[in-house]
Short mmCIF file of C-alpha atoms in Angstrom, two decimals:
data_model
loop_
_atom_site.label_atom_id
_atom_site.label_comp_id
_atom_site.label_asym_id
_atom_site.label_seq_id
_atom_site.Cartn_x
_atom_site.Cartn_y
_atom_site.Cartn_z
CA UNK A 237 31.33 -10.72 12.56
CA UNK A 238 27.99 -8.56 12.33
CA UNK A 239 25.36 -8.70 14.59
CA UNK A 240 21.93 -8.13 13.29
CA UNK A 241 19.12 -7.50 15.74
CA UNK A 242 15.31 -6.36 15.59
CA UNK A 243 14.29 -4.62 18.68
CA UNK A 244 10.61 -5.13 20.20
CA UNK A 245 9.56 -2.01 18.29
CA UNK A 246 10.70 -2.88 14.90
CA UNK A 247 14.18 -1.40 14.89
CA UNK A 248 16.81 -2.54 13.16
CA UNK A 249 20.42 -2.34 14.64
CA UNK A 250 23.53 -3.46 13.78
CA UNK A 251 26.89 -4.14 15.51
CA UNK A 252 30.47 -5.63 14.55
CA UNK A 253 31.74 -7.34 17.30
CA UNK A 254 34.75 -9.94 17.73
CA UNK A 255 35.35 -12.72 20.52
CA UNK A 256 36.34 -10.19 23.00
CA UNK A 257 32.72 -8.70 22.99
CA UNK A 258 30.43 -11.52 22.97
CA UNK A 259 29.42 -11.26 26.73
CA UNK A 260 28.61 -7.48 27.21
CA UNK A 261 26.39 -8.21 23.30
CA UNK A 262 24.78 -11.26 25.27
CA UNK A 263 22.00 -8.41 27.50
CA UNK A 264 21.36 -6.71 24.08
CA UNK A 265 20.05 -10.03 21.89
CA UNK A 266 18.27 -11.02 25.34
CA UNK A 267 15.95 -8.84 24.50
CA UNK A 268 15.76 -8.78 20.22
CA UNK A 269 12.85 -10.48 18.55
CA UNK A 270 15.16 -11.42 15.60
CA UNK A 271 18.38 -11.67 15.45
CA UNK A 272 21.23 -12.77 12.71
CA UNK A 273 25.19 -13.51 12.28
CA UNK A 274 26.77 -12.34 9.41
CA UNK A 275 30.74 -13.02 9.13
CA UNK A 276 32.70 -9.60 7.88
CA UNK A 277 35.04 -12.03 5.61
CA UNK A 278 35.16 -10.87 1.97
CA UNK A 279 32.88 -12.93 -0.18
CA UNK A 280 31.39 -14.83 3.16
CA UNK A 281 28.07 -12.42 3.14
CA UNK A 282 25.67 -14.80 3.96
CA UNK A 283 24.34 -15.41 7.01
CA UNK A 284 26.36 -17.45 9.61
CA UNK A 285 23.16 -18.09 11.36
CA UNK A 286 19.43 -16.90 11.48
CA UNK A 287 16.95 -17.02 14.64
CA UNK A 288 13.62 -16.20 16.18
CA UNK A 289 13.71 -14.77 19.78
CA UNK A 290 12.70 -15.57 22.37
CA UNK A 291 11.78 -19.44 22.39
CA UNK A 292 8.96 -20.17 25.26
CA UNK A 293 11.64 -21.08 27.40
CA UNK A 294 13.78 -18.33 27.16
CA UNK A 295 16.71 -19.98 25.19
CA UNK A 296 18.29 -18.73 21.74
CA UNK A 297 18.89 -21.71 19.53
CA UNK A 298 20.07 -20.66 16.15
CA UNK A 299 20.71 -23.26 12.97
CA UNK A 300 24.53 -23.27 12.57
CA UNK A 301 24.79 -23.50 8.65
CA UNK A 302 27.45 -24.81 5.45
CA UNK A 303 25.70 -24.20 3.13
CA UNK A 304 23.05 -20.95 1.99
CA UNK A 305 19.65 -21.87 1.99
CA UNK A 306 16.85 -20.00 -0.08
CA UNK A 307 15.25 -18.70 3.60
CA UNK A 308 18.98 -17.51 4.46
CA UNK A 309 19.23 -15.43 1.31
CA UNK A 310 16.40 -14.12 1.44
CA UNK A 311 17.13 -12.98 5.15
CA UNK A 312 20.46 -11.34 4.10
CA UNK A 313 18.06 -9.05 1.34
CA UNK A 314 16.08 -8.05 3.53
CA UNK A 315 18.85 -6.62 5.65
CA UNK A 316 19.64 -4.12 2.48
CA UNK A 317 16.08 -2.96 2.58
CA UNK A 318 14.74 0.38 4.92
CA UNK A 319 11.35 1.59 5.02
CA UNK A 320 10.52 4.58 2.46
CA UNK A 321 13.03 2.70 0.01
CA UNK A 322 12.03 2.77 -4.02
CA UNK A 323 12.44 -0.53 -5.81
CA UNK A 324 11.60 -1.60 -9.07
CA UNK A 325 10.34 -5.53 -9.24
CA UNK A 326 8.09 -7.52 -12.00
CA UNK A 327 4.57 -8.62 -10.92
CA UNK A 328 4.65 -12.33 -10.91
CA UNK A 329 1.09 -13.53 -9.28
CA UNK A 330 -2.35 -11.77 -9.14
CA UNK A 331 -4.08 -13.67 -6.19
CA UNK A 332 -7.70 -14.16 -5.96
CA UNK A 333 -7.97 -12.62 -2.75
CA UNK A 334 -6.84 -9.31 -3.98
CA UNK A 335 -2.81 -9.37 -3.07
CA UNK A 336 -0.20 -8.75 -5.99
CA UNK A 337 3.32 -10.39 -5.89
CA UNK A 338 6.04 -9.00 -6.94
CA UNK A 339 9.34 -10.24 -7.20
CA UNK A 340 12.45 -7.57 -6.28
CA UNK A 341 15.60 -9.11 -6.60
CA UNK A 342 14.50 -12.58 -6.27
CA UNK A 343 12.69 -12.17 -2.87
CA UNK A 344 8.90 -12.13 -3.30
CA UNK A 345 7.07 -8.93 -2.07
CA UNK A 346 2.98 -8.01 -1.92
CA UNK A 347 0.80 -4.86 -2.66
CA UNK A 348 -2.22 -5.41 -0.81
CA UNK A 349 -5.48 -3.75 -2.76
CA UNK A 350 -5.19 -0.27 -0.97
CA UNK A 351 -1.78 0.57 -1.97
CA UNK A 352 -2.35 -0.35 -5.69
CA UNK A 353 -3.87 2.93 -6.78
CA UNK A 354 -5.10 6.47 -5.57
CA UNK A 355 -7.96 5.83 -8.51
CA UNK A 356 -11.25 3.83 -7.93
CA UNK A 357 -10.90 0.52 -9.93
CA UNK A 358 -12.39 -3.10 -9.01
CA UNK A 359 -10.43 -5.84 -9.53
CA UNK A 360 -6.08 -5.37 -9.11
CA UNK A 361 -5.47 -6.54 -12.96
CA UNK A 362 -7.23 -3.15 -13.69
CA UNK A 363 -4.43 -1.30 -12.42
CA UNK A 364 -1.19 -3.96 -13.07
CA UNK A 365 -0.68 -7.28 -15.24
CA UNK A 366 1.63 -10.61 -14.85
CA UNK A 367 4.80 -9.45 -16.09
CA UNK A 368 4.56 -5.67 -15.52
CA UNK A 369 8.03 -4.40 -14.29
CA UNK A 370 6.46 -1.47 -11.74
CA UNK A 371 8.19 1.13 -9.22
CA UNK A 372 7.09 0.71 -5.34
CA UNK A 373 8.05 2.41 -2.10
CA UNK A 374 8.94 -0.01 0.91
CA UNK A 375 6.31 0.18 3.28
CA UNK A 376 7.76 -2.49 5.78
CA UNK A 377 10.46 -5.16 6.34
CA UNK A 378 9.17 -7.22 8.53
CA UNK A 379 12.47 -10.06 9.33
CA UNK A 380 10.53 -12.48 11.35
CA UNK A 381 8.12 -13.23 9.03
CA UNK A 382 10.06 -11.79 5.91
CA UNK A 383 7.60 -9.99 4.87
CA UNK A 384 8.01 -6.94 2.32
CA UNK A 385 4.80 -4.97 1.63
CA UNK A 386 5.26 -2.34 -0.85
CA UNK A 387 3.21 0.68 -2.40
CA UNK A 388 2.68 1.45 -5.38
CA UNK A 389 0.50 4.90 -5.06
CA UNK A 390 3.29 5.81 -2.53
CA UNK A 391 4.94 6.97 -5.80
CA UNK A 392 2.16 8.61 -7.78
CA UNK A 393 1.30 11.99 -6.93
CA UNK A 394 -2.32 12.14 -4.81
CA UNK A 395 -5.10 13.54 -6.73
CA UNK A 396 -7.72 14.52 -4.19
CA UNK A 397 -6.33 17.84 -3.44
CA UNK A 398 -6.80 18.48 -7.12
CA UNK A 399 -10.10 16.87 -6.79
CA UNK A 400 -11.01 19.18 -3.67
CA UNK A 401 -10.03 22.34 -6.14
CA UNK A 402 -12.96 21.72 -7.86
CA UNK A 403 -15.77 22.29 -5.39
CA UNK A 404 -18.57 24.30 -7.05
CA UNK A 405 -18.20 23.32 -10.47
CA UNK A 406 -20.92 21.81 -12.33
CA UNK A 407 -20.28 18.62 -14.80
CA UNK A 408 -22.05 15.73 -16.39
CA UNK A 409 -21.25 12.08 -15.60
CA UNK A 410 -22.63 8.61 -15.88
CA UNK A 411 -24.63 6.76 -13.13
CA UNK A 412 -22.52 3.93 -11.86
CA UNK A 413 -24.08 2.55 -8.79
CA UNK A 414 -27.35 2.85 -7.50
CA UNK A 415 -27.82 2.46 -3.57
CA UNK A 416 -30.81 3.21 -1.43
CA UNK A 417 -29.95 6.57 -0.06
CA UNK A 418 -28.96 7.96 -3.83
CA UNK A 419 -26.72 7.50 -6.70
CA UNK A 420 -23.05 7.66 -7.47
CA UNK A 421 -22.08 9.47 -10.71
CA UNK A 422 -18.47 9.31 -12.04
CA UNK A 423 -17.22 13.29 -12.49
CA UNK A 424 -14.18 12.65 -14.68
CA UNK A 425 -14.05 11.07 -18.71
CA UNK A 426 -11.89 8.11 -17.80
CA UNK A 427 -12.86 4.49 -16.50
CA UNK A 428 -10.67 5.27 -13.04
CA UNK A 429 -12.67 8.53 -13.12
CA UNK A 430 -13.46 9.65 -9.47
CA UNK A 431 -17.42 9.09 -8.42
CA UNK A 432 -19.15 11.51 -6.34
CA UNK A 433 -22.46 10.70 -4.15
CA UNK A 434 -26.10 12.36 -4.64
CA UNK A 435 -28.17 11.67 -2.14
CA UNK A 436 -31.81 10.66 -2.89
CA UNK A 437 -32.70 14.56 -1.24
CA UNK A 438 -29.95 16.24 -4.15
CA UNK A 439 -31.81 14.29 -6.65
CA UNK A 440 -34.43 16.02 -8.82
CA UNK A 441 -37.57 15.42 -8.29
CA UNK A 442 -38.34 14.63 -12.10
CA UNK A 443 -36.39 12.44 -11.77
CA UNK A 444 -38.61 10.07 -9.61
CA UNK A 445 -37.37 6.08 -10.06
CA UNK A 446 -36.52 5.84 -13.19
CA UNK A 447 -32.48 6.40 -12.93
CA UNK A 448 -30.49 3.76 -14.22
CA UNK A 449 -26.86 2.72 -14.41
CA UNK A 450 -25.33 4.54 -17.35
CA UNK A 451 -28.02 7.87 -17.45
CA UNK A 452 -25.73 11.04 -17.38
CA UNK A 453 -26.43 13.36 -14.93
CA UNK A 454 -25.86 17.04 -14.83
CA UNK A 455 -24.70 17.13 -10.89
CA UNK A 456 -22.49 19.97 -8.73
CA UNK A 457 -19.80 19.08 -6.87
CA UNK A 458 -20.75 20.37 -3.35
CA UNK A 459 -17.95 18.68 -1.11
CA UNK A 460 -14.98 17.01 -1.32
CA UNK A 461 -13.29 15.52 1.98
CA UNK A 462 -10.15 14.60 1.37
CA UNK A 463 -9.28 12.93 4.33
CA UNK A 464 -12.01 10.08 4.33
CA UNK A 465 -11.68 10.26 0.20
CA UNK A 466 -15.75 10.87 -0.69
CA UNK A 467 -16.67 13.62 -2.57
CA UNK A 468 -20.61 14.89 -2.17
CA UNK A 469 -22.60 15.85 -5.95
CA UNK A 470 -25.85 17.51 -5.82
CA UNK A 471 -28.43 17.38 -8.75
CA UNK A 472 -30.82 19.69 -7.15
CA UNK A 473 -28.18 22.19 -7.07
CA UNK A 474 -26.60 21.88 -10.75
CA UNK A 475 -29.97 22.57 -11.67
CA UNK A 476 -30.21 25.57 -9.82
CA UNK A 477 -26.99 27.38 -11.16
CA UNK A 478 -27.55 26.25 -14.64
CA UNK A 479 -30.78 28.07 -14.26
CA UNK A 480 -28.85 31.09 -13.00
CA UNK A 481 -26.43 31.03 -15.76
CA UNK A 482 -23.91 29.61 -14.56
CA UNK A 483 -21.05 28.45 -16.83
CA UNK A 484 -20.74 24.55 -16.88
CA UNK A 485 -17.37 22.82 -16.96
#
């Protein structure tokens, strides 16, 4: 049979043993926080048992099974998966609190909201719909709690360095938030456009109160840090260079 174990760190080993080598394997799943029995018999792939480790007392006591259950198959899935892995599942739920379901061969796995996208959006069923068959990359398997989070911008190329390219260039956006140290302004034509700060100092002085949501802005991209993902506009400044002749983009 196969012995499947889960180390204290999160590492998953493997090891085909037979009656002879049951004692010396005894030390090794002492220490395992999961560990599983799968017979090597052709057509017998299931799990021969599944169990937590340790119990508060120390002891392993594993479920000695007949029949597969739906937790068991699931278990023996998650033993094909490896972090970094690219699946392709269908998005089945689209929870209120922000997580997306997807089910990959019949074992449900989640996107939480930071892995959906690279681009700024608001609510998940702006980037993915019920139904949607999608492409993710494995960031976990988690076997104790059989867990599978995936990621879907794991697989799209990142557009901030792009983004970053494009310090110094002048553009015109819409105002899309107003907060009270300045105003965000979206720099690209496209609802998941990417929105730049101006603080209330980069702001024009003509400008006084009277910006709203939706007034277009002529504002220079000053900054972009990629690392922390904000990018810095000034309107003081795109002023300046358009007065200097400088071409727009």
């Amino acid at each position: 049979m196969e012995i499947v174990r889960e180390d204290e760190d999160g590492k998953i080993t493997s090891a085909v043993v037979d009656e002879t080598q049951f004692e010396a394997l005894t030390s090794q799943l002492a220490g395992a926080r999961a560990a599983g029995v799968v017979s090597m018999y052709a057509g017998e792939d299931l799990p021969l048992f599944t169990a937590v480790l340790p119990d508060s007392d120390g002891v392993l006591r594993a479920r000695w099974q007949t029949e597969p259950t739906p937790s068991d198959r699931d278990w023996a899935f998650l033993k094909t998966l490896r972090r970094g892995q690219i699946v392709t599942g269908t998005v089945t739920v689209i929870a209120g609190f922000g997580v997306t379901f997807v089910d990959i061969g019949g074992f449900t796995a989640m996107i939480n909201i930071p892995e959906l996208s690279w681009r700024p959006f608001d609510y998940p069923s702006e980037v993915v719909s019920v139904g949607q068959e999608v492409t993710a990359e494995v960031l976990d398997v988690d076997m104790v709690r059989e867990r599978v989070p995936l990621s879907l911008r794991a697989v799209q190329e990142d557009p901030w360095p792009q983004v970053a390219q494009r310090i110094g260039e002048v553009v015109t956006g819409p105002v899309t938030k107003i907060v009270p140290f300045g105003v965000f302004v979206r720099i690209e034509d496209r609802n998941d456009g990417f929105q730049g700060l101006v603080r209330t100092d980069e702001l024009d002085e003509s400008c006084g109160d009277v910006v709203e949501v939706g007034d277009i802005l002529t504002v220079k991209i000053i900054d972009v840090d990629v690392t922390r993902r904000r990018i810095v506009l000034s309107h003081v400044r795109a002023l300046t260079s358009a007065a200097e002749g400088q071409p727009r983009d």
